[in-house]
Amino acid sequence: MATDICGNIYDSIYSYILYNPLLNSVGIVMHSGMFESVLTKHWFSKEAVQLWNDHSVIQLYLDIEAALARAQADLGLIPKMAADAIAANADVARIDFDAMARDVEVTLHPFVPLLRQFEALCPPDAAGYIHWGVTTQNIFDTADAIKVGQSNARIDVALSETLEILASVAATHRLTVQAGRTHGQHALPITFGQKVVSWMAELRRAQTRLNDAAAEAAVANFGGAVGTFAAMGGRGRAVQDRVAVLLKLKSADVSVRSSFDRVANYVAALGLMSAGVERIAQEIVFMQRTEIDEVTEAFNTGKVGSSTMAQKRNPSHALNMIGLARMLRSRVPLAMDSMVRPNEGDSASGNVSSALLPEVCIFAISLAEGVARLVRGMRINVDAMRRNINSSGGLIMSEAVMMQLAPHIGRHHAHDLLYEVANDVVKGNGCYRTALAAHPTITKLNGVVDLDYLLNPANYVGESEAIVNDELARFHNEAKNRSGDAVAE
Amino acid sequence: MATDICGNIYDSIYSYILYNPLLNSVGIVMHSGMFESVLTKHWFSKEAVQLWNDHSVIQLYLDIEAALARAQADLGLIPKMAADAIAANADVARIDFDAMARDVEVTLHPFVPLLRQFEALCPPDAAGYIHWGVTTQNIFDTADAIKVGQSNARIDVALSETLEILASVAATHRLTVQAGRTHGQHALPITFGQKVVSWMAELRRAQTRLNDAAAEAAVANFGGAVGTFAAMGGRGRAVQDRVAVLLKLKSADVSVRSSFDRVANYVAALGLMSAGVERIAQEIVFMQRTEIDEVTEAFNTGKVGSSTMAQKRNPSHALNMIGLARMLRSRVPLAMDSMVRPNEGDSASGNVSSALLPEVCIFAISLAEGVARLVRGMRINVDAMRRNINSSGGLIMSEAVMMQLAPHIGRHHAHDLLYEVANDVVKGNGCYRTALAAHPTITKLNGVVDLDYLLNPANYVGESEAIVNDELARFHNEAKNRSGDAVAE
Amino acid sequence: MATDICGNIYDSIYSYILYNPLLNSVGIVMHSGMFESVLTKHWFSKEAVQLWNDHSVIQLYLDIEAALARAQADLGLIPKMAADAIAANADVARIDFDAMARDVEVTLHPFVPLLRQFEALCPPDAAGYIHWGVTTQNIFDTADAIKVGQSNARIDVALSETLEILASVAATHRLTVQAGRTHGQHALPITFGQKVVSWMAELRRAQTRLNDAAAEAAVANFGGAVGTFAAMGGRGRAVQDRVAVLLKLKSADVSVRSSFDRVANYVAALGLMSAGVERIAQEIVFMQRTEIDEVTEAFNTGKVGSSTMAQKRNPSHALNMIGLARMLRSRVPLAMDSMVRPNEGDSASGNVSSALLPEVCIFAISLAEGVARLVRGMRINVDAMRRNINSSGGLIMSEAVMMQLAPHIGRHHAHDLLYEVANDVVKGNGCYRTALAAHPTITKLNGVVDLDYLLNPANYVGESEAIVNDELARFHNEAKNRSGDAVAE
Amino acid sequence: MATDICGNIYDSIYSYILYNPLLNSVGIVMHSGMFESVLTKHWFSKEAVQLWNDHSVIQLYLDIEAALARAQADLGLIPKMAADAIAANADVARIDFDAMARDVEVTLHPFVPLLRQFEALCPPDAAGYIHWGVTTQNIFDTADAIKVGQSNARIDVALSETLEILASVAATHRLTVQAGRTHGQHALPITFGQKVVSWMAELRRAQTRLNDAAAEAAVANFGGAVGTFAAMGGRGRAVQDRVAVLLKLKSADVSVRSSFDRVANYVAALGLMSAGVERIAQEIVFMQRTEIDEVTEAFNTGKVGSSTMAQKRNPSHALNMIGLARMLRSRVPLAMDSMVRPNEGDSASGNVSSALLPEVCIFAISLAEGVARLVRGMRINVDAMRRNINSSGGLIMSEAVMMQLAPHIGRHHAHDLLYEVANDVVKGNGCYRTALAAHPTITKLNGVVDLDYLLNPANYVGESEAIVNDELARFHNEAKNRSGDAVAE
């Protein structure tokens, strides 16, 4: 293209595009995956991407092999010297990744090539004791358990941070009146603080579920190909118990490889969390709409909304959260379906779960850390909240008026009266307050019905303040207990 | 059709089919839904279908209104006489369903028509106090919480029954040797008992998750349209607490309608359970295959496999479980996605969850009760297990041989030796035992390698028996604790 | 409950609820399925529900058996008298549904009980020729093909009607200026007509895909249990060809039962259509929002938005469409997954598809007919469109100003200038027009930059009108061709 | 780890694992994404991964900008010299990817940083004309259209190759008898050739749908932010038409960004194809099972089934196909859901589709090329097919016997007779042939019922051979037409 600017450029553009797509010949690595592509990698937590990269994962495999050898030495199955040598050489920096990639392609086995390199790194009298009596999938499953734990640790911290910020926002806005909306329509007044504590309550439950599910999934599994420990001379369960202690995991009850429910449960809990985060992000996108303008996400000079529309201030970060949340949830059915594993093991399901676990964890960490940033950056526009709730001239207060009229004329009758007046107003016939004031029934009840009071949204937010206070108390109490636990540990 | 058998029958067949599909004119009710269609209703638990039918659900709505009125009377918000009258008339048998259906269509509101009938049934001075200060969705959400509880109670019983049966099977077959298979290939020997306890462990976890999730979802929610209790004169939370006690639910922390996570979590737990059941059903379908024949589901004379193939004995029930499990799981994403509810409420999400909750609960009860029947009916063919594991002439014992050779010639070398011999045998060159016996390396190790012992699958099932015993102990212990709890309550 | 209003009412409420849920003892039929429940049946097209009810479906099974017999008689495989008798008795009104339901439960076979009743209705010398040489699934698959065709015929009509209405709206509003929005923010002006034709273009493509997919799925399949026609004495393909002619279907190329791709493709096309409809419904819900108020769905007195908030006018119908669309799409993965059918047939997949096909077709007909009603009822509020687009004081016109400045000061510089001015205005410092007029660069370009012109949205809708006209021309042209085809047939 | 092998190793292992996961400090790039991870990249087509890497995609963006400038110059909107300069500099090799990545993070805009670099590469009097009057999403959408076309071209070739191989297999095995199985049970004989042509028919339909969908998605879209072409001075549609010619695309009818249906339709077609491929792969996995052994995938020395079980020959490649197919289909709902785009554009949906399109195309190319390899490598074991079909001692021939008896004793009676005999045999009471021969009814029909003939599977494969021949004829005919088209073009 660069060299062919004259002549029949048109065909050459296309033939260039269509027939020479394989331009990656200069030796540099160019990414196709979303985590590393220059176009999309900013969507993701850098730390999350590193946590799951080949370097981290393969170091973990080596560490697990070392822990296994250590446990077997402790129990006298293999020589102590072997365990020491295996531990001493369990260093990813010494692995030749290119060679490994080539061998994986020949053997079509994802682990044997690494094992062979590791064996070559160890002295011959130790090498034979690597991976003693176990199968590849044992290492992979145990590594997944640890990676899930590490991922969840980041998520937990980020959710706590998010809750901390939300608690502060809710406290500030416990009396800030805002239009409550159902089905897209103004319904009744609410406080912004109450909206925020409803997010908190949901996120707190999500956090609890994640921590429970991560704990359940923290399982060491070393039963060999079919879970019988047949190659460990009757000491298999003891070895597994010992490795579990070393790796701070629980020892699997029934060490069959084809049970994936614990991890699938964790993925489901991630799905639930993602939906809670998406709900918050959707609310912010809505509240930032040009016509609403009640809440906006952070904006810094330099952020570009559009290459041509200079006024654009998009809720890019909130929209990004929404996209990630949906991507995450698309993997939940895959995780649940892959629980259905034929017989004692099956690589079709195994491939699916190997591929989805890094994805969902990276998505989830990015969501949890992202929502913390999102809510920290929120700017709340109390004036716009007031403007919007008043924009319908009091219609949003219909229930308040009805509840006042009900004892005098019956609830049913009151509803019908207001339904008619509201219909008239919506058709454009005057304003609600005037129409109410002029209605004969209300005129008659003059001393009783104080329209000025009834049409003031601040007088009809019910128990919002107490609801906010209660949730804040629960949150702070729980946070105190958690930090107490941490200290106690 | 019945009257037009001559003439141009061909067109008439088709025009009849195409243009007169609306044949349902005789006044009888004909079903389109799978729960009631004559073709499919046998897939489902009758009790589950009844639990969620209009009769049960609407009675529950009325009961909740009665409980609400009772609570409000207890707290002095409405007259005690009103609460009594409301309770006295809360009887679904007095509701005119046809009229209700017509009114729903006019008002496009799912609850106001019922409310109007209920009001008409009550004396005027009580009628006005029905549904005092709440919104329709409060009743619906609270009813869902109770229905989830009822559904889960059935599921819990059925899973316990399933576990009881499996425990007995596992105990019987703790020493029954079977081919362990990975990737569709014979791998190592396992015991059938161990396979069964791996099902148990997964189902026990599923049961625990379901009970936890059902408890979390058992929430009463009466905050009104936007969760502020604005129409309850400052006593809203107290009313909700009281109703919760009456209905044996917890009172919602933050009574915002747009939090659906607790129910979505329950649906996810159902999804996980369904996958556990499907795994069992798939195993049985596989083991019943004509060539395998190791386990078959119950067969009774009268059961028809095919209208033409008289020999057919299909694992119909297991296949039915698989179908139901997949249908159930297809609703999980719907449940999670419908957590993302705009603002304080939204009927698009609400409709989705209203429609899916009965479905998933009926599917799940049918699965839980169905899997109990399935495993109760299993016939285990120990001879076929023996025949199959021996069919490869000892190849399945390669690891056992390798582990024996390893100390003498190194694990790596042992693996290569057996890899070559196995390749030869698979190509059709003789039998494995003979080839091994003739191999110079093995010949040399003559005193050491006892092929008769090594090629006997029963000698290489590792710690299977202990694994079975441990799981049975855990199960019985847990069952004892549960019944202890029940007594204590 | 009705009788126990005193005493310890609280426990009795709950025990009633929990332990007596099976109240359906009065002999009336109470529904659990959403298509027939009094609470939800108004969501669905009555005709769609009837099209798929047991009455219609079983009549179709009988008709197909009659057509099969007719074809076999035509080809001399069975006596003509048998075919006549079979046709004469193929009448669903004579089927005892209760007996059939009982027998299905005993045999666990969905068709043999019907077959037995049908045989009993025919004279003995004809009865033996019913279902000659075929298998149950052949009848089911062929019935599905016809039911898909019937369903699609209704969808096609409804989509054409929708397009007709939209065409008229687009024509009326081809010059109606509205705020174009991206990422929730005002972007550039658009016309409402253009928005509407973008819906049309998508729906037209959806309609074309549906008609193509329905045609592809219109296949007769009579190859017997494994598709070999083994029981038809070498005349099987000829029989199938003949039945296909009678039923106006195509004869299956390869009559293997385990190919479900054609139906799955149709379900996918329904999924695409549903997303197109949901997009429209979402836009209407948005445009009806209290603060936006640009378009509202039909409202008739009698429609109730809320039992307490008399002012509520919810976009109930649009929200209903959204819910249905999501339910429909949740079945698409189920349809695709159930293409993966083991061997020559498998009832797990078969059950899944039997259950989902009526559902998706009822959802889809309800959506197609519903969207026609939805757009027919739209009320367009041109004043609100004008108010909203002007609400940002001209910020939405930034690109127009930039394109005018660009030739004079460079596009890049122009963008930066406007970015700064816009930032200032958004911070609350004055109005956009004033700030622009006062900007030194613009002051310098005085004769060139006509702010009155540039800030008028009507001057920057580009080629909207032509785009509308083109789409209308395409639509009318296509509609003419379709009606031409219809006449020609 | 490497240095700490003594002391309290246990804690150090874990603290190393838990607290130092970020080991990627040596400056090398380590992958987290499945396309580039050393553990998984062998699952994917290398060419597919390259087709979608940053290098290829960004070159394409530049090429599209060049084509746009060319079209605008041709129509006189911008100077010809500008277009020449833009084309001359449209070279991805000159882009600084690291700088771009940094700028994307600051601006939170995926394209402006590239644009700025590209502008800097061009002479100032040309730079201002880059991206003239369009918006980022126009470039992205058009690039996606081209990438879909390129991906589909590879898929099309691979599917044709697969069909070619299958055609040859089917021709060879048109008479090879195999057990036909339904519900996991032997049903009736089939030929392996017929099984293979059923795969072909499904793949041919998948290929046709893909080519149709790819053609529909091949659309150029340059309408600017809201599709009005407002910034192109009334020549927008003409420009778009011209670019479409240059890029061999169609010009979008209605150039609204928020229509994603064409791409979603293509993704759905990929989903259908993936299910067709998975069906084949599942069949091969089943037929390779140790007990079945009828078909195995290619095995070469060097391929390792297990690190410990030397005999293992896993159908790894087929299992890999299954995993990829499921991953692909998990993205179909995401694609359909992301059709529901608010207003004129929305980056939440946009992000989702940007991320899923490379994934599904890479999965799909890998599947299409993979299934070609899979079927090319199949080894067919005719002996095992014979052994298996005979293993039930003739039970599989029950229908054949029934069809023979039917004219003499009635079909119903014949079915009952065989049902009883089969039951007896299955219970272990003797062999089927003997039991039939001894049955009084059959004895009576001695001259009529030739059990030797009836129990020979080869005599009851119906019209299998003709079915195979017909499909082969259709395939070859279609292939001829396609190559004719190619020549004609």
mmCIF file of N, CA and C in Angstrom, chain B residues 386-444:
data_model
loop_
_atom_site.group_PDB
_atom_site.id
_atom_site.type_symbol
_atom_site.label_atom_id
_atom_site.label_comp_id
_atom_site.label_asym_id
_atom_site.label_seq_id
_atom_site.Cartn_x
_atom_site.Cartn_y
_atom_site.Cartn_z
ATOM 1 N N ARG B 386 -16.813 -56.508 34.677
ATOM 2 C CA ARG B 386 -15.626 -57.358 34.603
ATOM 3 C C ARG B 386 -15.249 -57.613 33.137
ATOM 4 N N ARG B 387 -16.243 -57.957 32.335
ATOM 5 C CA ARG B 387 -15.977 -58.229 30.923
ATOM 6 C C ARG B 387 -15.311 -57.018 30.252
ATOM 7 N N ASN B 388 -15.861 -55.836 30.503
ATOM 8 C CA ASN B 388 -15.325 -54.650 29.836
ATOM 9 C C ASN B 388 -13.906 -54.327 30.276
ATOM 10 N N ILE B 389 -13.663 -54.406 31.567
ATOM 11 C CA ILE B 389 -12.315 -54.022 32.018
ATOM 12 C C ILE B 389 -11.266 -55.010 31.504
ATOM 13 N N ASN B 390 -11.697 -56.236 31.280
ATOM 14 C CA ASN B 390 -10.742 -57.235 30.773
ATOM 15 C C ASN B 390 -10.632 -57.235 29.252
ATOM 16 N N SER B 391 -11.514 -56.490 28.604
ATOM 17 C CA SER B 391 -11.595 -56.593 27.141
ATOM 18 C C SER B 391 -10.326 -56.133 26.445
ATOM 19 N N SER B 392 -9.531 -55.304 27.106
ATOM 20 C CA SER B 392 -8.333 -54.814 26.417
ATOM 21 C C SER B 392 -7.113 -55.661 26.747
ATOM 22 N N GLY B 393 -7.331 -56.781 27.388
ATOM 23 C CA GLY B 393 -6.214 -57.698 27.612
ATOM 24 C C GLY B 393 -5.126 -57.124 28.497
ATOM 25 N N GLY B 394 -5.522 -56.266 29.441
ATOM 26 C CA GLY B 394 -4.544 -55.782 30.401
ATOM 27 C C GLY B 394 -3.957 -54.421 30.103
ATOM 28 N N LEU B 395 -4.279 -53.844 28.957
ATOM 29 C CA LEU B 395 -3.701 -52.532 28.615
ATOM 30 C C LEU B 395 -4.018 -51.499 29.687
ATOM 31 N N ILE B 396 -5.200 -51.632 30.280
ATOM 32 C CA ILE B 396 -5.616 -50.668 31.305
ATOM 33 C C ILE B 396 -4.684 -50.684 32.514
ATOM 34 N N MET B 397 -3.852 -51.734 32.613
ATOM 35 C CA MET B 397 -2.958 -51.862 33.771
ATOM 36 C C MET B 397 -1.565 -51.281 33.510
ATOM 37 N N SER B 398 -1.420 -50.548 32.389
ATOM 38 C CA SER B 398 -0.074 -50.072 32.036
ATOM 39 C C SER B 398 0.581 -49.266 33.146
ATOM 40 N N GLU B 399 -0.193 -48.391 33.783
ATOM 41 C CA GLU B 399 0.416 -47.585 34.835
ATOM 42 C C GLU B 399 0.930 -48.463 35.972
ATOM 43 N N ALA B 400 0.145 -49.482 36.304
ATOM 44 C CA ALA B 400 0.569 -50.381 37.386
ATOM 45 C C ALA B 400 1.911 -51.027 37.040
ATOM 46 N N VAL B 401 2.022 -51.471 35.803
ATOM 47 C CA VAL B 401 3.283 -52.078 35.372
ATOM 48 C C VAL B 401 4.406 -51.051 35.418
ATOM 49 N N MET B 402 4.100 -49.856 34.930
ATOM 50 C CA MET B 402 5.125 -48.810 34.925
ATOM 51 C C MET B 402 5.619 -48.495 36.328
ATOM 52 N N MET B 403 4.686 -48.352 37.265
ATOM 53 C CA MET B 403 5.096 -48.012 38.634
ATOM 54 C C MET B 403 5.975 -49.114 39.227
ATOM 55 N N GLN B 404 5.732 -50.341 38.784
ATOM 56 C CA GLN B 404 6.562 -51.453 39.265
ATOM 57 C C GLN B 404 7.952 -51.417 38.620
ATOM 58 N N LEU B 405 7.985 -51.088 37.322
ATOM 59 C CA LEU B 405 9.270 -51.040 36.618
ATOM 60 C C LEU B 405 10.104 -49.831 37.033
ATOM 61 N N ALA B 406 9.418 -48.746 37.360
ATOM 62 C CA ALA B 406 10.103 -47.471 37.557
ATOM 63 C C ALA B 406 11.304 -47.529 38.500
ATOM 64 N N PRO B 407 11.159 -48.116 39.680
ATOM 65 C CA PRO B 407 12.313 -48.122 40.583
ATOM 66 C C PRO B 407 13.528 -48.841 39.982
ATOM 67 N N HIS B 408 13.264 -49.730 39.041
ATOM 68 C CA HIS B 408 14.360 -50.533 38.476
ATOM 69 C C HIS B 408 14.983 -49.899 37.241
ATOM 70 N N ILE B 409 14.157 -49.319 36.387
ATOM 71 C CA ILE B 409 14.711 -48.799 35.124
ATOM 72 C C ILE B 409 14.410 -47.323 34.943
ATOM 73 N N GLY B 410 13.827 -46.687 35.950
ATOM 74 C CA GLY B 410 13.483 -45.257 35.809
ATOM 75 C C GLY B 410 12.094 -45.115 35.223
ATOM 76 N N ARG B 411 11.383 -44.088 35.705
ATOM 77 C CA ARG B 411 10.010 -43.930 35.276
ATOM 78 C C ARG B 411 9.898 -43.596 33.795
ATOM 79 N N HIS B 412 10.799 -42.723 33.354
ATOM 80 C CA HIS B 412 10.796 -42.286 31.972
ATOM 81 C C HIS B 412 10.981 -43.480 31.015
ATOM 82 N N HIS B 413 11.990 -44.266 31.306
ATOM 83 C CA HIS B 413 12.305 -45.421 30.490
ATOM 84 C C HIS B 413 11.139 -46.430 30.520
ATOM 85 N N ALA B 414 10.601 -46.623 31.706
ATOM 86 C CA ALA B 414 9.476 -47.548 31.850
ATOM 87 C C ALA B 414 8.296 -47.110 30.980
ATOM 88 N N HIS B 415 8.039 -45.795 31.012
ATOM 89 C CA HIS B 415 6.931 -45.270 30.209
ATOM 90 C C HIS B 415 7.190 -45.544 28.729
ATOM 91 N N ASP B 416 8.401 -45.296 28.269
ATOM 92 C CA ASP B 416 8.703 -45.494 26.852
ATOM 93 C C ASP B 416 8.569 -46.960 26.455
ATOM 94 N N LEU B 417 9.045 -47.828 27.316
ATOM 95 C CA LEU B 417 8.947 -49.266 27.050
ATOM 96 C C LEU B 417 7.475 -49.677 26.848
ATOM 97 N N LEU B 418 6.637 -49.241 27.776
ATOM 98 C CA LEU B 418 5.238 -49.664 27.722
ATOM 99 C C LEU B 418 4.485 -48.984 26.582
ATOM 100 N N TYR B 419 4.879 -47.766 26.280
ATOM 101 C CA TYR B 419 4.292 -47.026 25.159
ATOM 102 C C TYR B 419 4.505 -47.804 23.863
ATOM 103 N N GLU B 420 5.732 -48.324 23.704
ATOM 104 C CA GLU B 420 6.046 -49.096 22.492
ATOM 105 C C GLU B 420 5.287 -50.420 22.439
ATOM 106 N N VAL B 421 5.284 -51.098 23.568
ATOM 107 C CA VAL B 421 4.586 -52.389 23.590
ATOM 108 C C VAL B 421 3.096 -52.189 23.321
ATOM 109 N N ALA B 422 2.534 -51.186 23.984
ATOM 110 C CA ALA B 422 1.104 -50.924 23.805
ATOM 111 C C ALA B 422 0.801 -50.584 22.344
ATOM 112 N N ASN B 423 1.648 -49.765 21.735
ATOM 113 C CA ASN B 423 1.454 -49.410 20.322
ATOM 114 C C ASN B 423 1.396 -50.651 19.452
ATOM 115 N N ASP B 424 2.322 -51.519 19.709
ATOM 116 C CA ASP B 424 2.383 -52.769 18.951
ATOM 117 C C ASP B 424 1.099 -53.576 19.104
ATOM 118 N N VAL B 425 0.646 -53.694 20.323
ATOM 119 C CA VAL B 425 -0.541 -54.492 20.604
ATOM 120 C C VAL B 425 -1.762 -53.868 19.926
ATOM 121 N N VAL B 426 -1.861 -52.538 20.026
ATOM 122 C CA VAL B 426 -3.006 -51.868 19.427
ATOM 123 C C VAL B 426 -3.010 -52.068 17.910
ATOM 124 N N LYS B 427 -1.818 -52.149 17.331
ATOM 125 C CA LYS B 427 -1.746 -52.398 15.878
ATOM 126 C C LYS B 427 -2.148 -53.824 15.526
ATOM 127 N N GLY B 428 -2.396 -54.642 16.552
ATOM 128 C CA GLY B 428 -2.895 -55.988 16.259
ATOM 129 C C GLY B 428 -1.831 -57.060 16.389
ATOM 130 N N ASN B 429 -0.660 -56.664 16.866
ATOM 131 C CA ASN B 429 0.411 -57.649 16.967
ATOM 132 C C ASN B 429 0.408 -58.346 18.318
ATOM 133 N N GLY B 430 -0.464 -59.286 18.463
ATOM 134 C CA GLY B 430 -0.445 -60.127 19.655
ATOM 135 C C GLY B 430 -1.097 -59.517 20.878
ATOM 136 N N CYS B 431 -0.953 -60.201 22.010
ATOM 137 C CA CYS B 431 -1.617 -59.741 23.225
ATOM 138 C C CYS B 431 -0.612 -59.131 24.178
ATOM 139 N N TYR B 432 -1.130 -58.265 25.047
ATOM 140 C CA TYR B 432 -0.287 -57.411 25.878
ATOM 141 C C TYR B 432 0.534 -58.242 26.863
ATOM 142 N N ARG B 433 -0.135 -59.174 27.518
ATOM 143 C CA ARG B 433 0.568 -59.964 28.520
ATOM 144 C C ARG B 433 1.741 -60.724 27.917
ATOM 145 N N THR B 434 1.483 -61.350 26.779
ATOM 146 C CA THR B 434 2.527 -62.105 26.094
ATOM 147 C C THR B 434 3.676 -61.200 25.673
ATOM 148 N N ALA B 435 3.311 -60.070 25.110
ATOM 149 C CA ALA B 435 4.337 -59.140 24.636
ATOM 150 C C ALA B 435 5.185 -58.655 25.804
ATOM 151 N N LEU B 436 4.531 -58.350 26.922
ATOM 152 C CA LEU B 436 5.290 -57.913 28.091
ATOM 153 C C LEU B 436 6.211 -59.030 28.591
ATOM 154 N N ALA B 437 5.639 -60.215 28.703
ATOM 155 C CA ALA B 437 6.416 -61.350 29.223
ATOM 156 C C ALA B 437 7.646 -61.610 28.367
ATOM 157 N N ALA B 438 7.504 -61.324 27.069
ATOM 158 C CA ALA B 438 8.602 -61.618 26.146
ATOM 159 C C ALA B 438 9.602 -60.484 26.042
ATOM 160 N N HIS B 439 9.281 -59.343 26.604
ATOM 161 C CA HIS B 439 10.177 -58.190 26.450
ATOM 162 C C HIS B 439 11.482 -58.430 27.218
ATOM 163 N N PRO B 440 12.622 -58.217 26.578
ATOM 164 C CA PRO B 440 13.894 -58.554 27.220
ATOM 165 C C PRO B 440 14.079 -57.857 28.579
ATOM 166 N N THR B 441 13.683 -56.592 28.659
ATOM 167 C CA THR B 441 13.857 -55.882 29.931
ATOM 168 C C THR B 441 13.071 -56.553 31.050
ATOM 169 N N ILE B 442 11.877 -56.933 30.719
ATOM 170 C CA ILE B 442 11.044 -57.570 31.745
ATOM 171 C C ILE B 442 11.532 -58.983 32.055
ATOM 172 N N THR B 443 11.944 -59.645 31.033
ATOM 173 C CA THR B 443 12.512 -60.973 31.246
ATOM 174 C C THR B 443 13.660 -60.903 32.251
ATOM 175 N N LYS B 444 14.507 -59.881 32.034
ATOM 176 C CA LYS B 444 15.640 -59.709 32.931
ATOM 177 C C LYS B 444 15.203 -59.501 34.382
#
